[in-house]
Coordinates of C-alpha atoms in Angstrom, one line a residue:
M214 CA 42.7 45.4 275.7
P215 CA 42.1 48.6 273.7
D216 CA 40.6 51.2 275.7
E217 CA 40.4 54.1 274.4
R218 CA 37.8 51.7 272.1
L219 CA 36.0 50.1 274.8
Q220 CA 34.7 53.7 275.7
N221 CA 34.1 55.0 273.4
M222 CA 31.2 51.6 272.9
R223 CA 30.7 52.1 276.1
N224 CA 29.6 56.0 275.7
S225 CA 28.0 55.0 272.6
H226 CA 26.0 52.4 274.5
D227 CA 25.5 54.9 277.6
N228 CA 24.1 57.5 275.1
G229 CA 21.7 55.6 273.4
T230 CA 22.8 56.0 270.2
K231 CA 24.5 54.0 267.0
S232 CA 28.1 53.3 268.1
N233 CA 30.0 54.8 265.9
L234 CA 32.8 52.2 265.7
G235 CA 33.8 50.9 263.0
R236 CA 32.9 46.6 262.4
R237 CA 37.0 45.7 262.5
S238 CA 36.9 48.2 265.7
F239 CA 34.2 46.3 267.6
L240 CA 35.8 43.2 266.5
G241 CA 38.4 44.3 269.1
V242 CA 36.9 44.0 272.2
A243 CA 35.7 41.3 271.0
G244 CA 37.6 39.4 273.7
L245 CA 35.9 41.3 276.4
G246 CA 32.3 40.6 274.9
V247 CA 33.3 36.8 274.3
A248 CA 36.3 35.7 276.0
G249 CA 36.6 38.1 279.3
A250 CA 32.6 38.4 279.7
L251 CA 30.4 37.2 278.7
G252 CA 28.9 33.7 281.9
T253 CA 29.9 35.9 284.8
T254 CA 27.9 37.4 287.4
T255 CA 27.9 40.6 289.1
I256 CA 25.6 43.2 290.8
T257 CA 23.6 44.7 288.1
G258 CA 23.2 48.4 287.9
G259 CA 19.9 50.1 290.0
L260 CA 19.2 46.4 291.5
A261 CA 21.7 44.1 293.2
A262 CA 21.6 40.7 293.0
P263 CA 19.5 39.2 295.5
A264 CA 21.7 36.7 298.9
A265 CA 22.2 32.7 297.4
A266 CA 19.4 30.9 299.8
E267 CA 21.3 28.7 302.3
P268 CA 22.2 25.3 299.5
S269 CA 18.6 23.2 300.4
T270 CA 20.6 20.1 298.7
P271 CA 23.7 18.9 300.0
A272 CA 26.5 20.9 299.6
H273 CA 28.6 18.4 297.3
V274 CA 29.6 17.6 294.1
N275 CA 27.3 13.9 293.0
G276 CA 29.0 11.9 290.8
R277 CA 31.3 11.8 288.0
R278 CA 30.9 12.3 284.1
K279 CA 32.7 11.6 281.1
L280 CA 33.7 13.9 278.9
G281 CA 35.5 11.4 276.1
S282 CA 37.5 9.2 278.2
L283 CA 38.4 11.9 280.4
E284 CA 36.5 11.4 284.3
V285 CA 35.3 14.9 285.9
S286 CA 33.2 15.9 289.1
S287 CA 29.3 16.5 287.3
V288 CA 29.4 20.2 287.8
G289 CA 32.6 22.0 287.4
F290 CA 33.4 25.4 287.7
G291 CA 34.7 28.3 285.2
V292 CA 37.1 30.8 286.5
Q293 CA 35.9 33.8 283.7
N294 CA 35.4 36.3 285.8
M295 CA 37.7 36.1 288.8
S296 CA 40.0 38.9 288.1
R297 CA 37.7 41.7 286.6
S298 CA 34.4 41.4 286.6
Y299 CA 32.6 43.1 282.8
E300 CA 35.1 45.8 283.2
T301 CA 34.0 46.8 286.7
L302 CA 34.8 45.1 289.0
V303 CA 38.4 43.8 290.6
P304 CA 37.3 40.8 293.5
Y305 CA 39.3 40.0 296.2
R306 CA 41.9 38.3 295.3
P307 CA 42.3 36.0 298.3
E308 CA 38.9 35.4 298.3
M309 CA 39.3 34.2 294.9
I310 CA 41.5 31.1 296.0
S311 CA 39.8 30.5 298.8
I312 CA 36.6 29.8 296.6
I313 CA 38.5 27.8 294.3
R314 CA 39.7 25.6 297.1
A315 CA 36.7 25.5 298.4
A316 CA 35.1 24.3 295.5
H317 CA 37.7 21.1 295.5
D318 CA 36.6 20.4 299.2
H319 CA 33.1 20.1 297.6
G320 CA 34.2 17.4 295.0
V321 CA 34.4 19.6 292.3
T322 CA 37.4 18.0 290.2
F323 CA 36.5 20.1 287.1
F324 CA 38.1 24.1 286.2
D325 CA 37.7 25.7 283.1
T326 CA 40.1 28.2 282.5
A327 CA 41.5 30.6 279.6
E328 CA 44.3 33.0 278.3
A329 CA 42.0 35.5 277.1
Y330 CA 40.1 35.3 281.0
G331 CA 42.3 38.4 282.0
P332 CA 43.9 38.4 280.0
F333 CA 46.2 36.0 281.6
E334 CA 45.6 36.8 285.4
C335 CA 42.4 34.0 285.8
E336 CA 44.9 31.2 285.0
R337 CA 46.8 32.4 288.0
I338 CA 44.0 32.6 290.1
L339 CA 43.7 29.3 289.4
G340 CA 47.3 27.8 288.8
E341 CA 48.0 29.9 292.7
S342 CA 44.6 27.9 294.0
I343 CA 45.0 24.5 292.5
E344 CA 48.8 23.8 293.0
P345 CA 48.7 21.7 296.7
F346 CA 46.2 19.0 294.9
R347 CA 47.7 19.8 291.2
N348 CA 47.1 16.0 290.4
K349 CA 43.7 15.1 291.8
V350 CA 41.4 17.9 289.5
V351 CA 41.1 18.2 285.8
I352 CA 42.3 22.3 284.4
T353 CA 41.4 23.5 281.5
S354 CA 42.6 26.5 278.9
K355 CA 42.1 27.5 275.8
F356 CA 44.0 29.7 272.8
G357 CA 42.7 31.3 269.8
W358 CA 42.1 35.1 270.1
N359 CA 45.0 37.5 269.0
I360 CA 46.7 37.4 272.2
D361 CA 50.5 38.7 272.1
P362 CA 52.4 36.0 274.4
E363 CA 54.5 37.9 276.3
T364 CA 52.3 42.2 277.5
G365 CA 49.2 40.0 277.5
Q366 CA 48.0 42.6 274.7
F367 CA 44.8 41.7 272.6
Q368 CA 45.3 42.9 269.5
M369 CA 42.8 42.3 265.9
G370 CA 41.6 39.5 265.5
L371 CA 42.2 35.5 266.2
N372 CA 44.5 33.9 265.5
S373 CA 45.5 30.0 265.7
K374 CA 48.6 29.7 263.4
P375 CA 50.5 27.1 264.7
E376 CA 53.6 29.2 265.6
H377 CA 51.1 30.7 267.7
I378 CA 49.1 27.9 270.0
K379 CA 52.8 26.7 270.6
R380 CA 53.9 29.6 272.2
A381 CA 49.8 30.6 274.1
V382 CA 50.2 27.3 275.6
E383 CA 53.9 28.1 276.9
G384 CA 52.3 30.5 278.3
S385 CA 49.3 28.9 280.3
L386 CA 51.3 26.5 281.2
K387 CA 53.3 28.8 282.9
R388 CA 51.0 31.2 284.5
L389 CA 49.0 27.4 285.8
R390 CA 52.3 26.3 287.8
T391 CA 52.3 22.5 285.6
D392 CA 52.9 20.5 283.4
R393 CA 50.4 19.5 281.3
I394 CA 46.7 21.1 280.5
D395 CA 44.1 18.1 280.8
L396 CA 42.1 19.6 278.4
L397 CA 43.0 22.1 275.9
Y398 CA 40.2 24.4 273.5
Q399 CA 40.8 26.4 270.5
H400 CA 37.8 29.0 271.6
R401 CA 37.2 30.6 268.6
V402 CA 37.2 28.4 264.9
D403 CA 39.9 30.7 263.2
P404 CA 38.9 31.4 259.7
Q405 CA 41.9 32.0 258.4
V406 CA 43.4 28.5 259.1
P407 CA 42.5 24.8 258.3
I408 CA 42.1 23.6 261.4
E409 CA 43.4 20.1 259.9
D410 CA 47.1 22.1 261.2
V411 CA 45.1 23.3 264.8
A412 CA 45.2 19.8 265.0
G413 CA 48.9 19.3 264.1
A414 CA 50.1 21.9 266.1
V415 CA 48.4 19.8 268.9
K416 CA 48.3 17.4 268.8
D417 CA 52.9 18.0 268.6
L418 CA 52.1 19.6 272.1
M419 CA 50.0 16.5 273.2
S420 CA 52.9 13.7 272.1
Q421 CA 55.4 15.9 274.3
G422 CA 53.4 15.2 277.4
K423 CA 52.6 19.6 278.0
V424 CA 48.2 17.9 276.6
L425 CA 46.2 15.4 277.3
H426 CA 43.2 16.0 275.0
W427 CA 41.4 18.5 272.9
G428 CA 38.2 19.8 272.1
L429 CA 36.5 22.9 270.6
S430 CA 34.4 26.0 271.4
E431 CA 31.5 27.5 269.9
M432 CA 32.7 25.2 266.5
G433 CA 30.1 24.6 263.5
P434 CA 29.3 20.5 262.3
N435 CA 32.2 20.9 259.6
T436 CA 34.4 22.2 261.7
L437 CA 33.8 19.9 264.2
R438 CA 33.9 16.2 261.9
R439 CA 36.8 17.4 260.5
A440 CA 38.5 17.9 263.7
H441 CA 37.3 15.2 264.9
T442 CA 38.6 13.6 261.5
A443 CA 42.8 15.1 262.9
V444 CA 42.5 14.1 266.4
P445 CA 40.1 13.1 269.0
L446 CA 38.7 15.3 270.8
A447 CA 37.1 15.1 274.4
A448 CA 34.6 17.9 274.6
V449 CA 33.4 20.8 272.9
Q450 CA 32.6 23.8 275.0
N451 CA 29.4 25.5 273.8
E452 CA 27.9 28.7 275.5
Y453 CA 24.0 26.3 276.8
S454 CA 21.5 27.0 279.0
M455 CA 17.4 27.0 279.8
L456 CA 18.1 30.6 277.6
W457 CA 19.7 29.7 274.9
R458 CA 19.0 26.2 273.2
K459 CA 20.4 26.2 269.4
P460 CA 23.1 23.3 270.1
E461 CA 20.0 21.8 270.3
E462 CA 19.8 21.5 266.8
A463 CA 23.1 20.2 265.5
I464 CA 26.0 20.6 267.7
I465 CA 24.9 17.8 270.4
P466 CA 23.7 15.0 268.2
L467 CA 26.5 14.6 266.3
C468 CA 28.9 14.9 269.8
Q469 CA 26.5 12.0 270.4
E470 CA 27.6 11.2 267.2
L471 CA 30.8 11.9 268.0
G472 CA 31.3 10.0 271.3
I473 CA 32.1 13.8 272.8
G474 CA 31.9 15.9 275.6
F475 CA 29.4 18.6 276.0
V476 CA 30.9 20.9 278.9
C477 CA 27.7 24.0 278.8
W478 CA 29.4 28.0 279.3
S479 CA 27.5 30.1 280.5
P480 CA 25.1 27.5 282.3
L481 CA 23.1 30.2 283.7
G482 CA 22.2 32.7 280.9
V483 CA 24.5 34.7 283.0
Q484 CA 23.0 35.6 285.9
F485 CA 19.5 35.8 284.0
L486 CA 17.9 32.5 285.6
T487 CA 19.2 32.9 289.5
G488 CA 16.3 35.5 289.3
A489 CA 18.4 38.1 289.4
I490 CA 17.3 40.0 287.7
D491 CA 13.4 41.4 285.9
E492 CA 11.9 43.5 283.6
N493 CA 12.8 46.0 285.4
T494 CA 16.2 46.2 285.7
R495 CA 18.4 48.0 284.1
F496 CA 22.5 47.8 283.1
A497 CA 25.5 50.1 284.8
P498 CA 27.5 51.3 281.7
G499 CA 30.7 49.2 281.2
D500 CA 28.3 45.7 282.1
I501 CA 28.7 43.1 278.8
R502 CA 25.0 43.0 278.8
G503 CA 23.9 45.6 278.4
M504 CA 24.6 45.4 274.9
E505 CA 22.9 42.6 274.6
A506 CA 19.5 42.4 273.0
R507 CA 18.0 40.2 275.2
F508 CA 18.8 42.3 278.3
S509 CA 16.9 44.5 276.4
A510 CA 14.0 47.1 278.6
E511 CA 11.5 45.9 275.8
N512 CA 12.9 42.5 276.1
L513 CA 13.4 41.8 279.1
K514 CA 9.7 42.4 279.0
H515 CA 9.1 39.2 277.3
N516 CA 12.0 37.0 278.6
V517 CA 11.2 37.1 281.8
E518 CA 8.9 34.4 281.1
L519 CA 11.4 32.3 281.8
V520 CA 11.8 33.0 284.8
K521 CA 8.7 32.8 286.1
L522 CA 9.0 29.5 284.9
V523 CA 11.8 28.4 286.9
K524 CA 11.1 29.9 289.6
Q525 CA 8.0 28.2 289.5
W526 CA 10.2 24.8 289.3
A527 CA 12.4 26.0 292.5
E528 CA 9.7 25.5 294.3
R529 CA 8.2 22.9 293.3
K530 CA 11.8 20.9 293.7
Q531 CA 12.9 23.5 296.7
A532 CA 15.6 24.8 295.3
A533 CA 17.5 28.1 294.2
P534 CA 16.4 29.1 291.1
A535 CA 19.9 28.6 289.7
Q536 CA 20.3 24.6 291.4
I537 CA 16.8 23.9 289.2
A538 CA 19.1 26.3 285.5
L539 CA 22.6 22.9 286.5
A540 CA 20.2 20.7 286.9
W541 CA 18.0 20.7 283.7
L542 CA 20.9 20.6 281.5
M543 CA 22.5 18.0 283.9
A544 CA 19.0 15.7 282.9
Q545 CA 19.2 16.5 279.4
R546 CA 22.6 14.0 278.7
P547 CA 25.0 12.4 280.9
S548 CA 28.0 13.5 278.7
I549 CA 26.7 17.0 279.5
V550 CA 28.6 18.6 282.4
P551 CA 28.3 22.7 283.5
I552 CA 30.6 24.9 284.7
P553 CA 28.6 27.7 286.9
G554 CA 31.8 30.8 287.7
T555 CA 30.9 33.2 290.0
T556 CA 33.1 34.9 293.1
Q557 CA 31.4 34.5 296.2
M558 CA 31.0 31.5 298.8
A559 CA 27.9 31.4 298.8
H560 CA 26.8 30.5 294.9
M561 CA 29.9 28.4 294.7
L562 CA 27.5 26.3 297.4
Q563 CA 24.8 26.9 295.7
N564 CA 26.0 25.4 292.0
V565 CA 27.2 22.3 293.9
G566 CA 24.1 21.8 295.2
A567 CA 22.5 21.6 292.2
S568 CA 23.9 17.5 292.2
S569 CA 21.8 17.1 294.3
V570 CA 18.4 17.8 292.6
A571 CA 16.5 15.2 290.5
F572 CA 13.9 14.7 288.1
S573 CA 12.1 12.5 287.2
P574 CA 11.7 11.2 282.5
D575 CA 7.7 12.9 283.6
E576 CA 9.2 15.4 284.7
I577 CA 12.3 17.1 282.8
K578 CA 9.0 15.9 279.7
E579 CA 6.4 18.5 281.7
L580 CA 9.8 20.6 281.6
N581 CA 11.1 20.9 278.0
A582 CA 7.3 21.8 277.1
S583 CA 6.8 24.3 279.7
L584 CA 10.3 25.9 278.1
S585 CA 9.4 25.2 274.1
G586 CA 6.8 27.3 274.7
I587 CA 8.7 30.3 275.8
Q588 CA 10.2 32.6 272.4
I589 CA 13.2 34.4 273.6
Q590 CA 12.8 37.1 272.1
G591 CA 16.7 39.4 270.9
K592 CA 20.5 37.9 270.6
R593 CA 23.0 36.4 272.3
L594 CA 25.9 39.5 272.4
P595 CA 28.6 36.7 270.6
D596 CA 26.0 36.9 266.9
M597 CA 26.1 40.3 267.5
I598 CA 29.6 40.7 267.7
L599 CA 29.3 38.6 264.4
S600 CA 26.9 39.8 261.8
L601 CA 28.6 43.3 262.7
S602 CA 31.9 42.3 261.9
D603 CA 33.3 42.2 258.5
V604 CA 36.0 39.5 259.1
E605 CA 34.3 36.6 257.4
A606 CA 33.2 33.7 260.1
P607 CA 33.1 30.9 258.5
S608 CA 30.2 29.7 256.2
E609 CA 29.0 27.3 258.4
R610 CA 28.0 29.8 261.3

């Protein structure tokens, strides 16, 4: 990661001035903003996250779901921020391993990570954690950022050239201590490489037994159709939560049409839906949420209406707010699987318990109607990065 560029951006943000970074330089830290920080939970500046309440439902995952033909637990685990949270905190590695193993003990069979997380380190943590029960779980990883396969250094932008994909996967296999990746995603669409070429490289890896299923993340509908035609996809992984519902417009219906599973990253809205953030929250330097328009002081005053609604339902269902947010996702379609991540044991148990929170059809109808009446203000960080980038993204975005 280019530390100097990152520090310049932090300084500019902390001083309340417009960043002097060029658009190419901004994209150079996209690996942090999009691939290395979103969807995680930390202590917020000026306001500590409240301790998780004891789970009001059994702390064991209920049920299994299908991502294409791949069966996984109804709640997964995102191993994303276990090496470094928002570039400010370094979690205690033995505790992270204990949490992952405890998640498996409580019924989680689906663990998600990527070479970009760390980079590399979260794959190492996951690999060590699941080694005793590797054949009892489904693991994922991702390629697509321009990361040096040997050093882990972030280069500029994206890289899904077939030869780079194959080198990236070899590295992931070693770090994950396994001979195969159950589900391999392209982390972001590379506009310089036809998706058919990407599919061809993955197909080669499948023929060697190194990859069993594949998927895409944050792609548009045209790319999704083309990729699925080339080599059938098991799953799509996009941001999706009460805070960010855009996938409902095209991607989720298309997945339903094609028989593709949908995996939700950032299902708790980067801690927003847990109730840990309110209109008075201010973020510490280095916390990526401090750069997001939807978490600006002005927009938080409006957006906390969503948190109030979640808390009302939490009281009504005698559950934690995070459990309401996760249970709502699972209630939308049977092919949807959230992958909340955490570095705290209590939060993991709480997330697992969400699979026992049930909504009746009338309750879901009522809750969805209330959600539709709340318009979230401000852009999410990935869209801000794309709008500032001079690297052309696929037109379908």
